């Protein structure tokens, strides 16, 4: 919540697409903004891959009731889901909005059903349910590195606030809407997820939860065996709204970076639905590569580290902007001690795994982040010799039937006033 409230100031101060990126460039310069873009895009690719794999796991799990589903069909289904949602997003913001509204209603209805059922079983159910819940967390106190790893994976469920700020240019009255949405939505999500986990622990043991790729399906198979297909289809349909939202905001980030001349111009061109089609296609391609090459747990872990690394950079930029431009108009201004608290927590979550239990994969992640410097220098070099890319841009423009808008923020935000 503290982290989300700090990030909300960025979106309300600069109500435009990819507000944190624009804020970073203004506060810490072009290279830092590109490094932020580099890490955030990496997080988006990983996040979309993880979400599509999760949806595929729920869809395919009922076919393999007695064993984990094989990786090949699960990854093929995840790729099909990614590409279908990419095509949906190309149709424009209004189409995506209707889809996300319906899928969110389905998600909340299913989670409320699971939560209420769990409470009923706990209150009036069998003694074994009460006993299972009471003993669910009986274990040794985890170490600091284990706590950090749990938070990094758990934070995945609360990343919607960052996506909202990236869409600040398409939100009505962002100065009031973004802070109110952050407070209300995160509170509702926390309560629903807490009650859902209470329900899971009432029916399943921790070992059963850990070993299951689709916990809700396993829970339903234990409580209402005849309805497990319904719950699998419902959860899969409802979870696609998060994936669709990630695709929507990720394409806006690529679009904004292209407008700031840090990515090729082709990404800032829009189709007839006012959608950055080429940016969407690029996002789907990179996310598909992540689906093919990684498993779900590692994807979530990498996503958490990338998110908190971005959080550290954002808080430093926020403090610098507070000092350098104290008179800048800020419709919403977070209480300054919360910035330092968020900065300290974020730094702890990033560096604790490195200090407590350094692994080879952490070195690879650091090398990847530093690789952003090479890409930035390569981009500067290619920009000076961009004439050779004009023909490629022209052919792509004809292929995808896209145009460069005169006023990109007005054009891409046109739907918010309809």
Tab-separated table of C-alpha atoms in Angstrom:
chain	number	residue	atom	x	y	z
A	1	UNK	CA	0.000	0.000	0.000
A	2	UNK	CA	2.827	2.396	0.893
A	3	UNK	CA	4.616	1.651	-2.360
A	4	UNK	CA	1.436	2.163	-4.386
A	5	UNK	CA	0.664	5.500	-2.719
A	6	UNK	CA	4.159	6.749	-3.579
A	7	UNK	CA	3.865	5.663	-7.202
A	8	UNK	CA	0.424	7.312	-7.410
A	9	UNK	CA	2.063	10.731	-7.041
A	10	UNK	CA	3.954	10.142	-10.298
A	11	UNK	CA	0.742	9.489	-12.238
A	12	UNK	CA	-1.122	12.470	-10.794
A	13	UNK	CA	1.772	14.897	-11.315
A	14	UNK	CA	2.250	13.811	-14.933
A	15	UNK	CA	-1.113	12.424	-16.131
A	16	UNK	CA	0.072	10.789	-19.346
A	17	UNK	CA	0.809	7.343	-20.711
A	18	UNK	CA	3.796	5.687	-18.981
A	19	UNK	CA	3.927	8.440	-16.349
A	20	UNK	CA	6.740	6.812	-14.256
A	21	UNK	CA	8.967	6.604	-17.337
A	22	UNK	CA	8.363	10.251	-18.252
A	23	UNK	CA	8.909	11.258	-14.613
A	24	UNK	CA	12.190	9.325	-14.518
A	25	UNK	CA	13.514	11.009	-17.643
A	26	UNK	CA	12.713	14.461	-16.285
A	27	UNK	CA	14.181	13.757	-12.852
A	28	UNK	CA	17.232	11.536	-13.415
A	29	UNK	CA	17.978	11.928	-17.125
A	30	UNK	CA	17.725	9.926	-20.328
A	31	UNK	CA	20.007	7.033	-19.399
A	32	UNK	CA	18.288	6.356	-16.063
A	33	UNK	CA	14.903	6.548	-17.803
A	34	UNK	CA	16.084	4.017	-20.378
A	35	UNK	CA	17.397	1.727	-17.635
A	36	UNK	CA	14.001	2.030	-15.921
A	37	UNK	CA	12.352	1.208	-19.257
A	38	UNK	CA	14.710	-1.754	-19.728
A	39	UNK	CA	13.891	-3.269	-16.331
A	40	UNK	CA	10.171	-2.489	-16.514
A	41	UNK	CA	9.802	-4.060	-19.944
A	42	UNK	CA	11.657	-7.135	-18.674
A	43	UNK	CA	9.208	-7.268	-15.753
A	44	UNK	CA	6.267	-6.920	-18.147
A	45	UNK	CA	7.481	-9.753	-20.374
A	46	UNK	CA	7.962	-11.993	-17.349
A	47	UNK	CA	4.634	-10.943	-15.797
A	48	UNK	CA	2.632	-11.621	-18.956
A	49	UNK	CA	4.352	-14.986	-19.368
A	50	UNK	CA	3.607	-15.917	-15.743
A	51	UNK	CA	-0.042	-14.871	-16.027
A	52	UNK	CA	-0.615	-16.774	-19.267
A	53	UNK	CA	1.028	-19.894	-17.801
A	54	UNK	CA	-1.190	-19.588	-14.732
A	55	UNK	CA	-4.343	-19.332	-16.855
A	56	UNK	CA	-3.194	-22.319	-18.934
A	57	UNK	CA	-2.530	-24.327	-15.753
A	58	UNK	CA	-6.103	-23.804	-14.532
A	59	UNK	CA	-7.564	-24.716	-17.910
A	60	UNK	CA	-5.574	-27.905	-18.368
A	61	UNK	CA	-5.447	-29.141	-14.749
A	62	UNK	CA	-8.866	-30.951	-14.787
A	63	UNK	CA	-7.569	-33.170	-17.605
A	64	UNK	CA	-4.780	-34.428	-15.333
A	65	UNK	CA	-6.518	-34.985	-12.009
A	66	UNK	CA	-3.996	-37.483	-10.618
A	67	UNK	CA	-0.745	-35.868	-11.820
A	68	UNK	CA	0.737	-32.489	-12.782
A	69	UNK	CA	-0.021	-31.432	-16.370
A	70	UNK	CA	2.853	-31.808	-18.877
A	71	UNK	CA	4.767	-28.665	-19.794
A	72	UNK	CA	4.385	-28.793	-23.583
A	73	UNK	CA	0.568	-28.522	-23.860
A	74	UNK	CA	0.508	-25.983	-21.026
A	75	UNK	CA	3.011	-23.737	-22.803
A	76	UNK	CA	1.218	-24.119	-26.142
A	77	UNK	CA	-2.054	-23.079	-24.505
A	78	UNK	CA	-0.327	-20.129	-22.792
A	79	UNK	CA	1.011	-18.941	-26.159
A	80	UNK	CA	-2.467	-19.184	-27.694
A	81	UNK	CA	-3.905	-17.115	-24.813
A	82	UNK	CA	-1.220	-14.442	-25.199
A	83	UNK	CA	-1.822	-14.062	-28.917
A	84	UNK	CA	-5.608	-13.997	-28.552
A	85	UNK	CA	-5.391	-11.194	-25.983
A	86	UNK	CA	-2.937	-9.356	-28.211
A	87	UNK	CA	-5.482	-9.414	-31.048
A	88	UNK	CA	-8.148	-8.179	-28.613
A	89	UNK	CA	-5.984	-5.220	-27.556
A	90	UNK	CA	-5.326	-4.244	-31.157
A	91	UNK	CA	-9.093	-3.589	-31.449
A	92	UNK	CA	-8.756	-0.568	-29.146
A	93	UNK	CA	-9.399	0.589	-25.607
A	94	UNK	CA	-13.198	0.350	-25.605
A	95	UNK	CA	-13.155	-3.333	-26.569
A	96	UNK	CA	-10.572	-4.121	-23.891
A	97	UNK	CA	-12.569	-2.202	-21.264
A	98	UNK	CA	-15.711	-4.279	-21.828
A	99	UNK	CA	-13.710	-7.510	-21.724
A	100	UNK	CA	-11.916	-6.571	-18.497
A	101	UNK	CA	-15.138	-5.484	-16.784
A	102	UNK	CA	-16.839	-8.810	-17.462
A	103	UNK	CA	-13.806	-10.925	-16.509
A	104	UNK	CA	-13.298	-8.951	-13.279
A	105	UNK	CA	-16.912	-9.566	-12.240
A	106	UNK	CA	-16.442	-13.294	-12.873
A	107	UNK	CA	-13.205	-13.311	-10.849
A	108	UNK	CA	-14.721	-11.524	-7.843
A	109	UNK	CA	-17.776	-13.800	-7.904
A	110	UNK	CA	-15.635	-16.975	-7.891
A	111	UNK	CA	-13.306	-15.731	-5.145
A	112	UNK	CA	-16.288	-14.686	-2.995
A	113	UNK	CA	-17.815	-18.135	-3.494
A	114	UNK	CA	-14.570	-19.821	-2.386
A	115	UNK	CA	-14.201	-17.457	0.586
A	116	UNK	CA	-17.774	-17.857	1.853
A	117	UNK	CA	-17.623	-21.646	1.454
A	118	UNK	CA	-14.391	-21.750	3.446
A	119	UNK	CA	-15.867	-19.644	6.262
A	120	UNK	CA	-18.943	-21.891	6.402
A	121	UNK	CA	-16.753	-25.019	6.568
A	122	UNK	CA	-14.673	-23.425	9.306
A	123	UNK	CA	-17.675	-22.365	11.404
A	124	UNK	CA	-20.109	-25.258	11.012
A	125	UNK	CA	-17.974	-27.848	9.231
A	126	UNK	CA	-16.251	-30.966	10.474
A	127	UNK	CA	-13.652	-30.932	13.224
A	128	UNK	CA	-10.979	-31.971	10.739
A	129	UNK	CA	-11.456	-28.694	8.855
A	130	UNK	CA	-10.942	-26.671	12.030
A	131	UNK	CA	-7.982	-28.812	13.050
A	132	UNK	CA	-6.399	-28.523	9.587
A	133	UNK	CA	-6.708	-24.734	9.656
A	134	UNK	CA	-5.357	-24.436	13.214
A	135	UNK	CA	-2.280	-26.505	12.325
A	136	UNK	CA	-1.775	-25.037	8.864
A	137	UNK	CA	1.056	-22.701	9.800
A	138	UNK	CA	2.779	-24.895	12.375
A	139	UNK	CA	6.403	-24.720	11.298
A	140	UNK	CA	9.737	-23.297	12.256
A	141	UNK	CA	10.155	-19.544	12.007
A	142	UNK	CA	11.441	-18.844	8.478
A	143	UNK	CA	14.728	-17.055	7.896
A	144	UNK	CA	15.064	-13.563	6.462
A	145	UNK	CA	15.873	-14.806	2.964
A	146	UNK	CA	12.800	-17.100	2.985
A	147	UNK	CA	10.566	-14.212	4.068
A	148	UNK	CA	11.986	-12.024	1.304
A	149	UNK	CA	11.439	-14.742	-1.314
A	150	UNK	CA	7.829	-15.177	-0.154
A	151	UNK	CA	7.200	-11.422	-0.386
A	152	UNK	CA	8.790	-11.238	-3.843
A	153	UNK	CA	6.434	-13.937	-5.106
A	154	UNK	CA	3.410	-12.637	-3.205
A	155	UNK	CA	3.860	-9.082	-4.486
A	156	UNK	CA	2.912	-10.413	-7.926
A	157	UNK	CA	-0.747	-10.343	-6.850
A	158	UNK	CA	-0.649	-6.627	-5.966
A	159	UNK	CA	1.038	-5.106	-9.015
A	160	UNK	CA	-2.111	-3.523	-10.420
A	161	UNK	CA	-1.370	-0.113	-8.924
A	162	UNK	CA	1.726	0.258	-11.111
A	163	UNK	CA	-0.291	-0.687	-14.186
A	164	UNK	CA	-2.890	1.947	-13.280
A	165	UNK	CA	-0.256	4.705	-13.090
A	166	UNK	CA	1.083	3.706	-16.513
A	167	UNK	CA	-2.423	4.381	-17.854
A	168	UNK	CA	-2.703	7.831	-16.204
A	169	UNK	CA	-3.100	9.530	-19.600
A	170	UNK	CA	-6.323	7.589	-20.207
A	171	UNK	CA	-7.929	8.110	-16.779
A	172	UNK	CA	-10.595	10.715	-16.076
A	173	UNK	CA	-9.578	13.210	-13.364
A	174	UNK	CA	-6.380	11.303	-12.421
A	175	UNK	CA	-5.592	13.607	-9.477
A	176	UNK	CA	-8.524	12.140	-7.530
A	177	UNK	CA	-9.198	8.857	-9.318
A	178	UNK	CA	-5.735	7.284	-8.975
A	179	UNK	CA	-5.246	7.735	-5.169
A	180	UNK	CA	-8.838	6.686	-4.412
A	181	UNK	CA	-8.540	3.644	-6.671
A	182	UNK	CA	-5.242	2.605	-5.088
A	183	UNK	CA	-6.676	2.781	-1.554
A	184	UNK	CA	-9.986	1.085	-2.315
A	185	UNK	CA	-8.781	-1.551	-4.794
A	186	UNK	CA	-5.778	-2.719	-2.758
A	187	UNK	CA	-7.917	-2.937	0.374
A	188	UNK	CA	-10.566	-5.024	-1.400
A	189	UNK	CA	-7.951	-7.268	-3.037
A	190	UNK	CA	-6.188	-7.830	0.311
A	191	UNK	CA	-9.399	-8.837	2.100
A	192	UNK	CA	-10.578	-11.134	-0.711
A	193	UNK	CA	-7.193	-12.857	-1.074
A	194	UNK	CA	-6.866	-13.285	2.696
A	195	UNK	CA	-10.286	-14.932	2.957
A	196	UNK	CA	-9.543	-17.079	-0.090
A	197	UNK	CA	-6.348	-18.394	1.511
A	198	UNK	CA	-8.237	-19.064	4.747
A	199	UNK	CA	-10.622	-21.178	2.698
A	200	UNK	CA	-7.759	-23.023	1.010
A	201	UNK	CA	-6.104	-23.803	4.374
A	202	UNK	CA	-9.402	-25.050	5.774
A	203	UNK	CA	-9.647	-27.733	3.094
A	204	UNK	CA	-6.053	-28.385	1.990
A	205	UNK	CA	-2.771	-28.884	3.808
A	206	UNK	CA	0.205	-26.617	3.026
A	207	UNK	CA	1.933	-29.500	1.210
A	208	UNK	CA	-1.108	-29.992	-1.025
A	209	UNK	CA	-1.191	-26.273	-1.791
A	210	UNK	CA	2.519	-26.186	-2.653
A	211	UNK	CA	2.332	-29.278	-4.868
A	212	UNK	CA	-0.708	-28.056	-6.827
A	213	UNK	CA	-0.338	-25.986	-9.989
A	214	UNK	CA	-4.021	-24.974	-9.737
A	215	UNK	CA	-4.963	-24.601	-6.087
A	216	UNK	CA	-8.566	-23.536	-6.695
A	217	UNK	CA	-9.203	-26.590	-8.888
A	218	UNK	CA	-7.698	-28.878	-6.234
A	219	UNK	CA	-9.844	-27.135	-3.593
A	220	UNK	CA	-12.989	-27.549	-5.709
A	221	UNK	CA	-12.171	-31.215	-6.382
A	222	UNK	CA	-12.128	-31.753	-2.606
A	223	UNK	CA	-15.282	-29.726	-1.765
A	224	UNK	CA	-17.494	-29.977	-4.894
A	225	UNK	CA	-15.943	-32.620	-7.192
A	226	UNK	CA	-18.679	-32.333	-9.806
A	227	UNK	CA	-18.035	-28.575	-10.239
A	228	UNK	CA	-14.286	-28.561	-10.783
A	229	UNK	CA	-14.678	-28.011	-14.535
A	230	UNK	CA	-16.884	-24.976	-13.891
A	231	UNK	CA	-14.430	-23.412	-11.452
A	232	UNK	CA	-11.468	-24.125	-13.755
A	233	UNK	CA	-13.148	-22.432	-16.715
A	234	UNK	CA	-14.404	-19.544	-14.568
A	235	UNK	CA	-11.036	-18.802	-12.975
A	236	UNK	CA	-9.230	-19.092	-16.306
A	237	UNK	CA	-11.665	-16.661	-17.935
A	238	UNK	CA	-11.456	-14.251	-15.017
A	239	UNK	CA	-7.658	-14.227	-14.772
A	240	UNK	CA	-7.269	-13.151	-18.377
A	241	UNK	CA	-8.253	-9.600	-17.348
A	242	UNK	CA	-4.896	-9.172	-15.559
A	243	UNK	CA	-3.033	-10.419	-18.617
A	244	UNK	CA	-5.035	-8.160	-20.910
A	245	UNK	CA	-4.400	-5.185	-18.635
A	246	UNK	CA	-0.659	-5.926	-18.635
A	247	UNK	CA	-0.630	-6.026	-22.434
A	248	UNK	CA	-2.551	-2.739	-22.566
A	249	UNK	CA	-0.228	-0.848	-20.209
A	250	UNK	CA	2.948	-2.455	-21.564
A	251	UNK	CA	2.146	-1.296	-25.080
A	252	UNK	CA	1.642	2.253	-23.748
A	253	UNK	CA	5.083	2.128	-22.135
A	254	UNK	CA	6.706	1.149	-25.431
A	255	UNK	CA	4.598	3.798	-27.176
A	256	UNK	CA	5.732	6.554	-24.780
A	257	UNK	CA	9.406	5.548	-25.049
A	258	UNK	CA	9.110	5.739	-28.827
A	259	UNK	CA	7.627	9.233	-28.555
A	260	UNK	CA	10.635	10.208	-26.410
A	261	UNK	CA	12.978	8.913	-29.177
A	262	UNK	CA	14.394	6.051	-27.082
A	263	UNK	CA	12.767	3.335	-29.195
A	264	UNK	CA	12.154	3.182	-32.978
A	265	UNK	CA	9.491	5.518	-34.352
A	266	UNK	CA	7.388	2.615	-35.648
A	267	UNK	CA	6.241	1.843	-32.072
A	268	UNK	CA	4.525	5.246	-31.740
A	269	UNK	CA	2.277	4.757	-34.769
A	270	UNK	CA	-1.403	3.971	-34.246
A	271	UNK	CA	-3.924	1.929	-36.202
A	272	UNK	CA	-7.518	2.947	-36.959
A	273	UNK	CA	-8.574	1.860	-33.454
A	274	UNK	CA	-6.013	4.299	-31.913
A	275	UNK	CA	-3.969	1.350	-30.696
A	276	UNK	CA	-0.138	1.066	-30.967
A	277	UNK	CA	-0.282	-2.167	-32.977
A	278	UNK	CA	3.452	-2.709	-33.521
A	279	UNK	CA	4.197	-2.100	-29.824
A	280	UNK	CA	1.557	-4.707	-28.955
A	281	UNK	CA	3.031	-7.240	-31.373
A	282	UNK	CA	6.529	-6.707	-29.971
A	283	UNK	CA	5.221	-7.199	-26.437
A	284	UNK	CA	3.514	-10.476	-27.381
A	285	UNK	CA	6.638	-11.794	-29.137
A	286	UNK	CA	8.928	-11.126	-26.164
A	287	UNK	CA	6.411	-12.546	-23.676
A	288	UNK	CA	6.098	-15.668	-25.832
A	289	UNK	CA	9.857	-16.176	-25.617
A	290	UNK	CA	9.600	-15.956	-21.805
A	291	UNK	CA	6.815	-18.589	-21.822
A	292	UNK	CA	8.916	-21.018	-23.829
A	293	UNK	CA	12.100	-20.644	-21.791
A	294	UNK	CA	10.976	-20.421	-18.126
A	295	UNK	CA	8.745	-22.099	-15.543
A	296	UNK	CA	6.154	-20.303	-13.446
A	297	UNK	CA	7.953	-20.120	-10.081
A	298	UNK	CA	11.126	-18.646	-11.572
A	299	UNK	CA	9.076	-16.174	-13.583
A	300	UNK	CA	7.335	-14.894	-10.449
A	301	UNK	CA	10.638	-14.617	-8.577
A	302	UNK	CA	12.288	-12.600	-11.343
A	303	UNK	CA	9.226	-10.384	-11.628
A	304	UNK	CA	9.349	-9.564	-7.908
A	305	UNK	CA	13.034	-8.592	-7.964
A	306	UNK	CA	12.537	-6.425	-11.062
A	307	UNK	CA	9.496	-4.688	-9.517
A	308	UNK	CA	11.282	-3.799	-6.294
A	309	UNK	CA	14.414	-2.638	-8.148
A	310	UNK	CA	12.176	-0.249	-10.079
A	311	UNK	CA	10.633	0.854	-6.802
A	312	UNK	CA	14.051	1.938	-5.461
A	313	UNK	CA	14.755	4.000	-8.585
A	314	UNK	CA	11.286	5.590	-8.545
A	315	UNK	CA	11.598	6.700	-4.914
A	316	UNK	CA	15.013	8.270	-5.542
A	317	UNK	CA	13.551	10.185	-8.500
A	318	UNK	CA	10.562	11.251	-6.396
A	319	UNK	CA	12.797	12.626	-3.631
A	320	UNK	CA	14.989	14.452	-6.126
A	321	UNK	CA	11.978	16.036	-7.825
A	322	UNK	CA	10.580	17.114	-4.447
A	323	UNK	CA	13.901	18.874	-3.742
A	324	UNK	CA	14.530	20.377	-7.196
A	325	UNK	CA	10.960	21.451	-8.062
A	326	UNK	CA	9.091	22.091	-4.800
A	327	UNK	CA	6.588	24.384	-6.566
A	328	UNK	CA	5.588	21.833	-9.214
A	329	UNK	CA	1.807	21.370	-9.257
A	330	UNK	CA	0.942	18.092	-7.541
A	331	UNK	CA	-2.791	17.280	-7.283
A	332	UNK	CA	-1.862	14.471	-4.888
A	333	UNK	CA	1.199	14.559	-2.637
A	334	UNK	CA	2.185	11.514	-0.599
A	335	UNK	CA	3.277	12.057	3.021
A	336	UNK	CA	7.097	12.295	2.790
A	337	UNK	CA	7.972	9.727	5.559
A	338	UNK	CA	6.157	7.084	3.488
A	339	UNK	CA	8.668	7.656	0.681
A	340	UNK	CA	11.603	6.797	2.975
A	341	UNK	CA	9.766	3.786	4.408
A	342	UNK	CA	9.022	2.478	0.925
A	343	UNK	CA	12.615	3.116	-0.183
A	344	UNK	CA	14.015	1.211	2.817
A	345	UNK	CA	11.665	-1.758	2.311
A	346	UNK	CA	12.378	-1.908	-1.416
A	347	UNK	CA	16.153	-1.816	-0.910
A	348	UNK	CA	15.874	-4.549	1.728
A	349	UNK	CA	13.901	-6.813	-0.607
A	350	UNK	CA	16.357	-6.281	-3.470
A	351	UNK	CA	19.635	-6.741	-1.572
A	352	UNK	CA	18.697	-9.280	1.121
A	353	UNK	CA	18.626	-12.296	-1.272
A	354	UNK	CA	22.044	-11.271	-2.602
A	355	UNK	CA	23.537	-10.998	0.895
A	356	UNK	CA	21.847	-13.986	2.561
A	357	UNK	CA	21.920	-16.584	-0.198
A	358	UNK	CA	23.747	-15.420	-3.322
A	359	UNK	CA	22.969	-17.545	-6.366
A	360	UNK	CA	24.273	-17.644	-9.909
A	361	UNK	CA	20.902	-16.511	-11.241
A	362	UNK	CA	21.250	-13.229	-9.305
A	363	UNK	CA	24.493	-12.509	-11.160
A	364	UNK	CA	22.692	-13.088	-14.443
A	365	UNK	CA	19.988	-10.634	-13.441
A	366	UNK	CA	22.545	-7.942	-12.535
A	367	UNK	CA	24.307	-8.531	-15.863
A	368	UNK	CA	20.978	-8.174	-17.637
A	369	UNK	CA	20.276	-4.822	-15.962
A	370	UNK	CA	23.769	-3.543	-16.804
A	371	UNK	CA	23.167	-4.739	-20.360
A	372	UNK	CA	20.751	-1.835	-20.602
A	373	UNK	CA	23.803	0.467	-20.838
A	374	UNK	CA	25.008	-1.309	-23.971
A	375	UNK	CA	21.536	-1.129	-25.538
A	376	UNK	CA	21.322	2.578	-24.706
A	377	UNK	CA	24.704	3.289	-26.336
A	378	UNK	CA	23.723	1.164	-29.331
A	379	UNK	CA	20.478	3.147	-29.633
A	380	UNK	CA	22.376	6.448	-29.626
A	381	UNK	CA	24.744	5.103	-32.287
A	382	UNK	CA	21.920	3.847	-34.510
A	383	UNK	CA	19.959	7.066	-34.084
A	384	UNK	CA	22.805	8.933	-35.776
A	385	UNK	CA	22.517	6.568	-38.749
A	386	UNK	CA	18.741	6.219	-38.809
A	387	UNK	CA	18.362	7.011	-42.526
A	388	UNK	CA	18.886	3.356	-43.426
A	389	UNK	CA	15.871	2.377	-41.288
A	390	UNK	CA	13.388	4.678	-43.031
A	391	UNK	CA	12.533	2.122	-45.718
A	392	UNK	CA	11.924	-0.594	-43.118
A	393	UNK	CA	9.657	1.777	-41.187
A	394	UNK	CA	7.758	2.632	-44.358
A	395	UNK	CA	7.180	-1.037	-45.250
A	396	UNK	CA	5.988	-1.839	-41.722
A	397	UNK	CA	3.695	1.173	-41.789
A	398	UNK	CA	2.067	-0.094	-44.982
A	399	UNK	CA	1.907	-3.680	-43.692
A	400	UNK	CA	0.094	-2.803	-40.453
A	401	UNK	CA	-1.865	0.190	-41.847
A	402	UNK	CA	-0.649	2.573	-39.141
A	403	UNK	CA	0.051	6.313	-38.954
A	404	UNK	CA	2.064	8.650	-36.768
A	405	UNK	CA	-0.392	10.888	-34.896
A	406	UNK	CA	0.124	14.655	-34.766
A	407	UNK	CA	-0.845	14.890	-31.091
A	408	UNK	CA	-0.066	11.490	-29.621
A	409	UNK	CA	-1.391	12.084	-26.107
A	410	UNK	CA	-4.687	13.539	-27.358
A	411	UNK	CA	-5.074	10.756	-29.903
A	412	UNK	CA	-4.351	7.801	-27.658
A	413	UNK	CA	-6.455	9.298	-24.866
A	414	UNK	CA	-9.453	10.081	-27.065
A	415	UNK	CA	-11.507	7.182	-25.708
A	416	UNK	CA	-11.360	8.386	-22.088
A	417	UNK	CA	-13.727	11.262	-22.809
A	418	UNK	CA	-16.306	9.163	-24.671
